[in-house]
């Protein structure tokens, strides 16, 4: 696939950021120590208390605190490889209420060749979440990146329409009534608010929006259907005003069943208040709800995390926040330590600041 550079908060990133594998990393092991009986007795109270600390790795659940304020969840992105590595699963189970598949439900992962579906990793995530009563956000049906090569080769309008419909019916149908939100279309706008050049827009124009959302609604009527994009972080930015806001209002007036707008929230330090303001702009459209769907903030900025959380809390239509990963070193842009847990799975100041704010 041809590579392109996109800019998030003025910083260049490659959209193929998600092209990496998830090795199964064994949990940390420690060789047994030979200790005197008296020392073992001395340490016994600490040892007995250890499982609670190991399990949560945070003082309180931000998900529980967020729900207590009337919101739906504070979630995170993960996949089978992450869930089977280190303390990820325990931290998610204790502190987050929702999961988004980081890669396993993208078209290239699920349906790399026409007629062939690879369900293993996506099924694992859905089963894991369902067994633990975690909400699931499906990500994503239609996206120009990480798209199966055979789809990119389609030039016929009728054929591409059928392929989109069949893909959504197959994937959405498999997980019907298990997935609460679906990112039906992901990253369809350029920075000036125009439609991104993709196989979908080239062959179908903007009609692929109706094709995709109609198929999703037909397949799983109870799922909340979202349009999702990045750089929706400044209230007066063209991608927000001329792109998302103007087009979503137009499409809703045409009867296209868009329930919500997702702003990804891949931020640089100092951009939290801008996203908080943009949440209100997006919520002022005719959609039923909005959400922050892929939040990470560079340079350990607790104030920005609190600003985004406050922005969602103060907007009735903002229903949820999802951070894009658990610990810093597993982030797609780890150099800025952008997440809520450090490399040793300890809750950071970012996490504790959210807890303190939501505890007020």
mmCIF file of C-alpha atoms in Angstrom:
data_model
loop_
_atom_site.group_PDB
_atom_site.id
_atom_site.type_symbol
_atom_site.label_atom_id
_atom_site.label_comp_id
_atom_site.label_asym_id
_atom_site.label_seq_id
_atom_site.Cartn_x
_atom_site.Cartn_y
_atom_site.Cartn_z
ATOM 1 C CA UNK A 1 0.000 0.000 0.000
ATOM 2 C CA UNK A 2 1.301 3.447 -0.839
ATOM 3 C CA UNK A 3 2.539 5.268 2.233
ATOM 4 C CA UNK A 4 1.444 8.799 3.051
ATOM 5 C CA UNK A 5 2.406 11.182 5.808
ATOM 6 C CA UNK A 6 -0.311 12.687 7.901
ATOM 7 C CA UNK A 7 0.039 15.369 10.532
ATOM 8 C CA UNK A 8 -1.324 15.126 14.038
ATOM 9 C CA UNK A 9 -0.982 18.295 16.052
ATOM 10 C CA UNK A 10 1.622 19.512 13.569
ATOM 11 C CA UNK A 11 3.750 16.362 13.916
ATOM 12 C CA UNK A 12 4.242 13.946 10.991
ATOM 13 C CA UNK A 13 3.163 10.337 11.373
ATOM 14 C CA UNK A 14 2.746 7.471 8.947
ATOM 15 C CA UNK A 15 -0.794 6.043 8.730
ATOM 16 C CA UNK A 16 0.606 2.526 8.513
ATOM 17 C CA UNK A 17 1.389 2.944 12.183
ATOM 18 C CA UNK A 18 -0.615 -0.121 12.954
ATOM 19 C CA UNK A 19 1.433 -2.522 10.869
ATOM 20 C CA UNK A 20 3.070 -4.487 13.635
ATOM 21 C CA UNK A 21 2.518 -7.867 15.180
ATOM 22 C CA UNK A 22 1.659 -8.746 18.695
ATOM 23 C CA UNK A 23 4.070 -11.330 20.006
ATOM 24 C CA UNK A 24 2.884 -13.280 22.985
ATOM 25 C CA UNK A 25 5.165 -12.097 25.750
ATOM 26 C CA UNK A 26 5.274 -14.301 28.820
ATOM 27 C CA UNK A 27 4.470 -12.697 32.107
ATOM 28 C CA UNK A 28 7.461 -11.636 34.131
ATOM 29 C CA UNK A 29 8.884 -14.493 36.149
ATOM 30 C CA UNK A 30 11.059 -14.330 39.199
ATOM 31 C CA UNK A 31 13.339 -17.155 40.352
ATOM 32 C CA UNK A 32 12.474 -18.453 43.782
ATOM 33 C CA UNK A 33 14.602 -17.087 46.597
ATOM 34 C CA UNK A 34 15.859 -19.038 49.559
ATOM 35 C CA UNK A 35 14.714 -17.138 52.583
ATOM 36 C CA UNK A 36 14.892 -17.881 56.256
ATOM 37 C CA UNK A 37 11.677 -18.816 57.978
ATOM 38 C CA UNK A 38 11.830 -15.785 60.222
ATOM 39 C CA UNK A 39 12.090 -13.483 57.216
ATOM 40 C CA UNK A 40 9.173 -15.210 55.545
ATOM 41 C CA UNK A 41 7.049 -14.643 58.636
ATOM 42 C CA UNK A 42 8.051 -11.010 58.698
ATOM 43 C CA UNK A 43 7.023 -10.518 55.071
ATOM 44 C CA UNK A 44 3.855 -12.588 55.210
ATOM 45 C CA UNK A 45 1.448 -9.625 55.550
ATOM 46 C CA UNK A 46 3.001 -7.933 52.527
ATOM 47 C CA UNK A 47 2.872 -11.093 50.462
ATOM 48 C CA UNK A 48 -0.775 -11.684 51.264
ATOM 49 C CA UNK A 49 -1.624 -8.133 50.197
ATOM 50 C CA UNK A 50 0.294 -8.310 46.938
ATOM 51 C CA UNK A 51 -2.393 -9.831 44.656
ATOM 52 C CA UNK A 52 -4.675 -6.806 45.082
ATOM 53 C CA UNK A 53 -1.906 -4.417 44.082
ATOM 54 C CA UNK A 54 -0.807 -6.622 41.196
ATOM 55 C CA UNK A 55 -4.367 -6.973 39.946
ATOM 56 C CA UNK A 56 -5.353 -3.337 39.858
ATOM 57 C CA UNK A 57 -2.094 -1.370 39.624
ATOM 58 C CA UNK A 58 -4.194 1.737 40.348
ATOM 59 C CA UNK A 59 -5.974 3.085 43.396
ATOM 60 C CA UNK A 60 -9.431 3.340 41.794
ATOM 61 C CA UNK A 61 -11.146 2.465 38.534
ATOM 62 C CA UNK A 62 -11.571 5.469 36.247
ATOM 63 C CA UNK A 63 -14.308 3.519 34.491
ATOM 64 C CA UNK A 64 -16.324 3.141 37.687
ATOM 65 C CA UNK A 65 -15.817 6.808 38.549
ATOM 66 C CA UNK A 66 -16.835 7.925 35.045
ATOM 67 C CA UNK A 67 -19.952 5.761 35.114
ATOM 68 C CA UNK A 68 -20.854 7.219 38.507
ATOM 69 C CA UNK A 69 -20.992 10.606 36.737
ATOM 70 C CA UNK A 70 -23.534 9.260 34.236
ATOM 71 C CA UNK A 71 -21.212 8.300 31.362
ATOM 72 C CA UNK A 72 -21.090 4.933 29.609
ATOM 73 C CA UNK A 73 -17.447 3.912 29.972
ATOM 74 C CA UNK A 74 -13.761 4.792 30.126
ATOM 75 C CA UNK A 75 -12.127 2.190 27.927
ATOM 76 C CA UNK A 76 -8.951 1.198 26.118
ATOM 77 C CA UNK A 77 -7.663 -0.467 22.957
ATOM 78 C CA UNK A 78 -6.224 -3.964 23.041
ATOM 79 C CA UNK A 79 -6.097 -7.274 21.181
ATOM 80 C CA UNK A 80 -5.295 -10.919 21.824
ATOM 81 C CA UNK A 81 -1.533 -10.436 21.919
ATOM 82 C CA UNK A 82 -1.798 -7.658 24.460
ATOM 83 C CA UNK A 83 -4.335 -9.512 26.586
ATOM 84 C CA UNK A 84 -2.006 -12.494 26.818
ATOM 85 C CA UNK A 85 1.041 -10.383 27.748
ATOM 86 C CA UNK A 86 2.112 -9.053 31.119
ATOM 87 C CA UNK A 87 -0.544 -7.452 33.291
ATOM 88 C CA UNK A 88 -2.629 -5.934 30.500
ATOM 89 C CA UNK A 89 -5.660 -8.154 31.017
ATOM 90 C CA UNK A 90 -5.724 -7.638 34.781
ATOM 91 C CA UNK A 91 -5.426 -3.868 34.460
ATOM 92 C CA UNK A 92 -8.165 -3.673 31.840
ATOM 93 C CA UNK A 93 -10.436 -5.903 33.873
ATOM 94 C CA UNK A 94 -9.945 -3.785 37.000
ATOM 95 C CA UNK A 95 -9.792 -0.256 35.623
ATOM 96 C CA UNK A 96 -11.499 -0.020 32.218
ATOM 97 C CA UNK A 97 -15.044 -0.793 31.122
ATOM 98 C CA UNK A 98 -14.652 -1.152 27.371
ATOM 99 C CA UNK A 99 -12.264 -2.499 24.736
ATOM 100 C CA UNK A 100 -11.615 -1.558 21.114
ATOM 101 C CA UNK A 101 -9.767 -4.081 18.910
ATOM 102 C CA UNK A 102 -6.569 -2.283 17.962
ATOM 103 C CA UNK A 103 -6.054 -4.256 14.749
ATOM 104 C CA UNK A 104 -7.970 -7.511 14.627
ATOM 105 C CA UNK A 105 -11.207 -6.192 13.082
ATOM 106 C CA UNK A 106 -9.625 -4.147 10.306
ATOM 107 C CA UNK A 107 -10.356 -5.351 6.782
ATOM 108 C CA UNK A 108 -6.826 -6.535 6.007
ATOM 109 C CA UNK A 109 -6.725 -8.562 9.233
ATOM 110 C CA UNK A 110 -10.163 -10.146 8.928
ATOM 111 C CA UNK A 111 -10.600 -10.591 5.184
ATOM 112 C CA UNK A 112 -7.186 -10.470 3.446
ATOM 113 C CA UNK A 113 -8.387 -12.488 0.453
ATOM 114 C CA UNK A 114 -11.836 -12.479 -1.087
ATOM 115 C CA UNK A 115 -14.007 -15.120 0.526
ATOM 116 C CA UNK A 116 -11.474 -15.869 3.282
ATOM 117 C CA UNK A 117 -12.012 -14.665 6.845
ATOM 118 C CA UNK A 118 -9.578 -14.987 9.737
ATOM 119 C CA UNK A 119 -11.687 -14.822 12.885
ATOM 120 C CA UNK A 120 -9.245 -16.038 15.543
ATOM 121 C CA UNK A 121 -7.991 -12.802 17.110
ATOM 122 C CA UNK A 122 -11.261 -10.907 16.786
ATOM 123 C CA UNK A 123 -13.186 -13.814 18.300
ATOM 124 C CA UNK A 124 -10.718 -13.962 21.174
ATOM 125 C CA UNK A 125 -11.253 -10.289 21.976
ATOM 126 C CA UNK A 126 -15.042 -10.498 21.759
ATOM 127 C CA UNK A 127 -15.175 -13.638 23.909
ATOM 128 C CA UNK A 128 -12.783 -12.173 26.489
ATOM 129 C CA UNK A 129 -14.789 -8.974 26.770
ATOM 130 C CA UNK A 130 -18.183 -10.683 26.789
ATOM 131 C CA UNK A 131 -17.161 -13.061 29.558
ATOM 132 C CA UNK A 132 -16.081 -10.081 31.687
ATOM 133 C CA UNK A 133 -19.032 -7.846 30.885
ATOM 134 C CA UNK A 134 -16.889 -5.301 29.035
ATOM 135 C CA UNK A 135 -18.436 -3.123 26.348
ATOM 136 C CA UNK A 136 -16.956 -3.568 22.855
ATOM 137 C CA UNK A 137 -16.406 -0.900 20.220
ATOM 138 C CA UNK A 138 -16.030 -2.399 16.727
ATOM 139 C CA UNK A 139 -13.202 -0.855 14.710
ATOM 140 C CA UNK A 140 -13.632 -0.584 11.751
ATOM 141 C CA UNK A 141 -15.788 -1.518 8.732
ATOM 142 C CA UNK A 142 -14.637 0.934 6.021
ATOM 143 C CA UNK A 143 -11.162 2.491 6.124
ATOM 144 C CA UNK A 144 -8.739 3.361 3.339
ATOM 145 C CA UNK A 145 -5.742 2.128 5.370
ATOM 146 C CA UNK A 146 -5.022 -1.463 6.339
ATOM 147 C CA UNK A 147 -7.446 -2.352 3.583
ATOM 148 C CA UNK A 148 -7.210 -5.730 1.874
ATOM 149 C CA UNK A 149 -5.324 -5.383 -1.391
ATOM 150 C CA UNK A 150 -8.013 -7.082 -3.428
ATOM 151 C CA UNK A 151 -10.539 -4.416 -2.414
ATOM 152 C CA UNK A 152 -8.205 -1.653 -3.603
ATOM 153 C CA UNK A 153 -8.217 -3.213 -7.063
ATOM 154 C CA UNK A 154 -11.979 -2.879 -7.578
ATOM 155 C CA UNK A 155 -13.004 -0.314 -10.199
ATOM 156 C CA UNK A 156 -16.628 -1.254 -10.764
ATOM 157 C CA UNK A 157 -19.315 0.644 -8.867
ATOM 158 C CA UNK A 158 -21.758 -2.244 -8.487
ATOM 159 C CA UNK A 159 -19.027 -4.663 -7.459
ATOM 160 C CA UNK A 160 -17.627 -2.350 -4.782
ATOM 161 C CA UNK A 161 -21.111 -1.696 -3.437
ATOM 162 C CA UNK A 162 -21.699 -5.447 -3.078
ATOM 163 C CA UNK A 163 -18.302 -5.982 -1.483
ATOM 164 C CA UNK A 164 -18.908 -3.289 1.157
ATOM 165 C CA UNK A 165 -22.365 -4.658 1.934
ATOM 166 C CA UNK A 166 -21.185 -8.264 2.121
ATOM 167 C CA UNK A 167 -18.244 -7.384 4.361
ATOM 168 C CA UNK A 168 -20.399 -5.444 6.813
ATOM 169 C CA UNK A 169 -23.097 -8.122 6.844
ATOM 170 C CA UNK A 170 -20.543 -10.878 7.408
ATOM 171 C CA UNK A 171 -18.547 -9.171 10.159
ATOM 172 C CA UNK A 172 -21.404 -7.286 11.771
ATOM 173 C CA UNK A 173 -23.608 -10.337 11.599
ATOM 174 C CA UNK A 174 -21.050 -12.515 13.353
ATOM 175 C CA UNK A 175 -20.896 -10.128 16.294
ATOM 176 C CA UNK A 176 -24.498 -8.957 16.260
ATOM 177 C CA UNK A 177 -25.739 -7.879 19.703
ATOM 178 C CA UNK A 178 -22.213 -8.217 21.116
ATOM 179 C CA UNK A 179 -20.735 -4.952 19.842
ATOM 180 C CA UNK A 180 -22.184 -1.748 21.259
ATOM 181 C CA UNK A 181 -20.516 0.832 18.971
ATOM 182 C CA UNK A 182 -19.249 0.389 15.419
ATOM 183 C CA UNK A 183 -16.847 2.754 13.690
ATOM 184 C CA UNK A 184 -18.606 2.296 10.372
ATOM 185 C CA UNK A 185 -16.338 4.703 8.459
ATOM 186 C CA UNK A 186 -12.908 5.764 9.638
ATOM 187 C CA UNK A 187 -10.766 8.726 8.498
ATOM 188 C CA UNK A 188 -12.618 9.753 5.346
ATOM 189 C CA UNK A 189 -11.774 13.484 5.375
ATOM 190 C CA UNK A 190 -8.759 15.479 4.264
ATOM 191 C CA UNK A 191 -7.494 18.308 6.451
ATOM 192 C CA UNK A 192 -9.431 20.898 4.418
ATOM 193 C CA UNK A 193 -12.684 19.010 4.964
ATOM 194 C CA UNK A 194 -12.865 17.443 1.511
ATOM 195 C CA UNK A 195 -13.273 13.710 0.916
ATOM 196 C CA UNK A 196 -10.068 11.712 1.107
ATOM 197 C CA UNK A 197 -8.963 10.032 -2.105
ATOM 198 C CA UNK A 198 -9.570 6.295 -1.626
ATOM 199 C CA UNK A 199 -10.971 3.405 -3.595
ATOM 200 C CA UNK A 200 -14.306 4.136 -1.953
ATOM 201 C CA UNK A 201 -14.501 7.815 -2.920
ATOM 202 C CA UNK A 202 -12.951 7.273 -6.366
ATOM 203 C CA UNK A 203 -15.423 4.581 -7.389
ATOM 204 C CA UNK A 204 -18.514 5.578 -5.407
ATOM 205 C CA UNK A 205 -18.096 9.235 -4.526
ATOM 206 C CA UNK A 206 -19.681 10.077 -1.188
ATOM 207 C CA UNK A 207 -22.437 7.513 -1.781
ATOM 208 C CA UNK A 208 -20.269 4.937 0.010
ATOM 209 C CA UNK A 209 -21.313 6.653 3.254
ATOM 210 C CA UNK A 210 -24.965 5.729 2.746
ATOM 211 C CA UNK A 211 -24.062 2.258 1.467
ATOM 212 C CA UNK A 212 -21.984 1.495 4.557
ATOM 213 C CA UNK A 213 -24.286 2.963 7.200
ATOM 214 C CA UNK A 214 -27.413 1.415 5.690
ATOM 215 C CA UNK A 215 -25.742 -1.997 5.623
ATOM 216 C CA UNK A 216 -24.584 -1.604 9.232
ATOM 217 C CA UNK A 217 -28.030 -0.560 10.470
ATOM 218 C CA UNK A 218 -29.680 -3.451 8.622
ATOM 219 C CA UNK A 219 -27.155 -5.933 10.010
ATOM 220 C CA UNK A 220 -27.229 -4.908 13.673
ATOM 221 C CA UNK A 221 -30.089 -2.495 14.430
ATOM 222 C CA UNK A 222 -29.150 -2.139 18.099
ATOM 223 C CA UNK A 223 -25.529 -1.063 17.527
ATOM 224 C CA UNK A 224 -24.577 2.623 17.752
ATOM 225 C CA UNK A 225 -23.085 3.631 14.389
ATOM 226 C CA UNK A 226 -20.204 6.112 14.303
ATOM 227 C CA UNK A 227 -18.149 8.069 11.822
ATOM 228 C CA UNK A 228 -14.633 8.456 13.237
ATOM 229 C CA UNK A 229 -11.653 10.681 12.378
ATOM 230 C CA UNK A 230 -8.418 12.224 13.672
ATOM 231 C CA UNK A 231 -7.396 15.900 13.997
ATOM 232 C CA UNK A 232 -10.854 16.859 15.215
ATOM 233 C CA UNK A 233 -9.103 18.703 18.014
ATOM 234 C CA UNK A 234 -9.632 22.417 17.303
ATOM 235 C CA UNK A 235 -13.160 23.863 17.136
ATOM 236 C CA UNK A 236 -12.567 26.110 14.098
ATOM 237 C CA UNK A 237 -10.438 23.702 12.079
ATOM 238 C CA UNK A 238 -11.676 23.072 8.527
ATOM 239 C CA UNK A 239 -11.720 19.309 9.001
ATOM 240 C CA UNK A 240 -14.154 19.862 11.869
ATOM 241 C CA UNK A 241 -16.375 22.582 10.398
ATOM 242 C CA UNK A 242 -16.362 22.045 6.613
ATOM 243 C CA UNK A 243 -15.646 18.344 6.885
ATOM 244 C CA UNK A 244 -17.308 16.515 9.731
ATOM 245 C CA UNK A 245 -19.953 18.981 10.926
ATOM 246 C CA UNK A 246 -21.290 20.130 7.556
ATOM 247 C CA UNK A 247 -21.338 16.678 6.001
ATOM 248 C CA UNK A 248 -22.801 14.809 8.955
ATOM 249 C CA UNK A 249 -25.675 17.294 9.197
ATOM 250 C CA UNK A 250 -26.257 16.916 5.455
ATOM 251 C CA UNK A 251 -26.192 13.126 5.596
ATOM 252 C CA UNK A 252 -28.503 13.013 8.589
ATOM 253 C CA UNK A 253 -30.986 15.204 6.707
ATOM 254 C CA UNK A 254 -30.863 12.586 3.938
ATOM 255 C CA UNK A 255 -31.808 9.838 6.371
ATOM 256 C CA UNK A 256 -28.392 8.191 6.652
ATOM 257 C CA UNK A 257 -28.358 6.447 10.069
ATOM 258 C CA UNK A 258 -25.306 8.044 11.715
ATOM 259 C CA UNK A 259 -25.674 7.863 15.495
ATOM 260 C CA UNK A 260 -22.419 9.419 16.608
ATOM 261 C CA UNK A 261 -19.176 11.207 15.784
ATOM 262 C CA UNK A 262 -15.899 9.891 17.131
ATOM 263 C CA UNK A 263 -12.930 12.192 17.610
ATOM 264 C CA UNK A 264 -9.799 10.099 17.973
ATOM 265 C CA UNK A 265 -7.809 12.471 20.173
ATOM 266 C CA UNK A 266 -4.165 11.773 19.287
ATOM 267 C CA UNK A 267 -2.913 14.935 20.971
ATOM 268 C CA UNK A 268 0.267 16.853 21.597
ATOM 269 C CA UNK A 269 0.875 18.465 24.974
ATOM 270 C CA UNK A 270 -1.344 21.493 25.467
ATOM 271 C CA UNK A 271 -4.165 20.410 23.138
ATOM 272 C CA UNK A 272 -6.577 19.082 25.767
ATOM 273 C CA UNK A 273 -8.659 22.235 26.046
ATOM 274 C CA UNK A 274 -8.954 22.453 22.263
ATOM 275 C CA UNK A 275 -10.401 18.951 22.106
ATOM 276 C CA UNK A 276 -12.752 19.751 24.981
ATOM 277 C CA UNK A 277 -14.092 22.729 23.013
ATOM 278 C CA UNK A 278 -14.375 20.654 19.838
ATOM 279 C CA UNK A 279 -16.488 18.056 21.633
ATOM 280 C CA UNK A 280 -19.147 20.747 22.025
ATOM 281 C CA UNK A 281 -18.934 21.709 18.345
ATOM 282 C CA UNK A 282 -19.390 18.092 17.255
ATOM 283 C CA UNK A 283 -22.220 17.614 19.737
ATOM 284 C CA UNK A 284 -24.012 20.648 18.286
ATOM 285 C CA UNK A 285 -24.676 18.655 15.112
ATOM 286 C CA UNK A 286 -27.805 16.544 14.816
ATOM 287 C CA UNK A 287 -26.112 13.330 15.970
ATOM 288 C CA UNK A 288 -27.345 11.612 19.097
ATOM 289 C CA UNK A 289 -23.916 11.305 20.692
ATOM 290 C CA UNK A 290 -20.183 11.881 20.423
ATOM 291 C CA UNK A 291 -17.172 10.070 21.892
ATOM 292 C CA UNK A 292 -13.410 10.364 22.293
ATOM 293 C CA UNK A 293 -12.288 7.135 20.680
ATOM 294 C CA UNK A 294 -8.467 6.800 20.580
ATOM 295 C CA UNK A 295 -7.064 9.176 23.189
ATOM 296 C CA UNK A 296 -3.332 9.498 23.812
ATOM 297 C CA UNK A 297 -1.459 12.652 24.798
ATOM 298 C CA UNK A 298 2.256 13.219 24.354
ATOM 299 C CA UNK A 299 4.631 14.223 27.149
ATOM 300 C CA UNK A 300 2.866 12.975 30.258
ATOM 301 C CA UNK A 301 0.466 15.890 30.444
ATOM 302 C CA UNK A 302 -1.978 15.258 33.263
ATOM 303 C CA UNK A 303 -3.669 18.630 32.761
ATOM 304 C CA UNK A 304 -4.627 17.674 29.208
ATOM 305 C CA UNK A 305 -6.086 14.341 30.298
ATOM 306 C CA UNK A 306 -8.183 16.126 32.906
ATOM 307 C CA UNK A 307 -9.250 18.758 30.360
ATOM 308 C CA UNK A 308 -10.496 16.108 27.914
ATOM 309 C CA UNK A 309 -12.264 14.198 30.678
ATOM 310 C CA UNK A 310 -13.896 17.412 31.893
ATOM 311 C CA UNK A 311 -14.890 18.314 28.331
ATOM 312 C CA UNK A 312 -16.697 15.016 27.886
ATOM 313 C CA UNK A 313 -18.217 15.158 31.358
ATOM 314 C CA UNK A 314 -19.668 18.623 30.755
ATOM 315 C CA UNK A 315 -21.221 17.766 27.375
ATOM 316 C CA UNK A 316 -24.357 15.617 27.732
ATOM 317 C CA UNK A 317 -23.946 14.095 24.263
ATOM 318 C CA UNK A 318 -20.401 12.931 25.006
ATOM 319 C CA UNK A 319 -20.918 9.391 26.204
ATOM 320 C CA UNK A 320 -17.478 7.805 26.533
ATOM 321 C CA UNK A 321 -13.691 8.024 26.339
ATOM 322 C CA UNK A 322 -11.340 5.338 25.042
ATOM 323 C CA UNK A 323 -7.555 5.594 25.412
ATOM 324 C CA UNK A 324 -5.420 3.968 22.722
ATOM 325 C CA UNK A 325 -3.600 1.367 24.804
ATOM 326 C CA UNK A 326 -2.670 0.542 28.382
ATOM 327 C CA UNK A 327 1.040 1.260 28.903
ATOM 328 C CA UNK A 328 3.445 3.664 27.237
ATOM 329 C CA UNK A 329 5.785 1.210 25.559
ATOM 330 C CA UNK A 330 2.899 -0.471 23.741
ATOM 331 C CA UNK A 331 1.630 2.790 22.250
ATOM 332 C CA UNK A 332 1.879 3.368 18.479
ATOM 333 C CA UNK A 333 3.868 6.510 19.346
ATOM 334 C CA UNK A 334 5.695 5.533 22.539
ATOM 335 C CA UNK A 335 8.366 8.226 22.408
ATOM 336 C CA UNK A 336 6.137 10.717 24.233
ATOM 337 C CA UNK A 337 4.937 8.383 27.014
ATOM 338 C CA UNK A 338 1.330 9.170 26.066
ATOM 339 C CA UNK A 339 -0.751 6.665 28.032
ATOM 340 C CA UNK A 340 -1.979 6.120 31.596
ATOM 341 C CA UNK A 341 0.348 3.319 32.747
ATOM 342 C CA UNK A 342 4.140 3.140 32.588
ATOM 343 C CA UNK A 343 6.243 0.286 31.199
ATOM 344 C CA UNK A 344 6.000 -1.554 34.527
ATOM 345 C CA UNK A 345 2.200 -1.338 34.498
ATOM 346 C CA UNK A 346 2.115 1.274 37.263
ATOM 347 C CA UNK A 347 -0.578 3.940 37.145
ATOM 348 C CA UNK A 348 1.002 7.273 36.186
ATOM 349 C CA UNK A 349 0.251 10.819 37.265
ATOM 350 C CA UNK A 350 -2.039 11.058 34.204
ATOM 351 C CA UNK A 351 -4.245 8.284 35.566
ATOM 352 C CA UNK A 352 -4.224 9.573 39.137
ATOM 353 C CA UNK A 353 -5.137 13.079 37.975
ATOM 354 C CA UNK A 354 -8.243 11.686 36.260
ATOM 355 C CA UNK A 355 -9.138 9.774 39.431
ATOM 356 C CA UNK A 356 -8.739 12.923 41.525
ATOM 357 C CA UNK A 357 -10.890 14.969 39.132
ATOM 358 C CA UNK A 358 -13.663 12.385 38.897
ATOM 359 C CA UNK A 359 -13.666 11.920 42.686
ATOM 360 C CA UNK A 360 -14.691 15.530 43.278
#
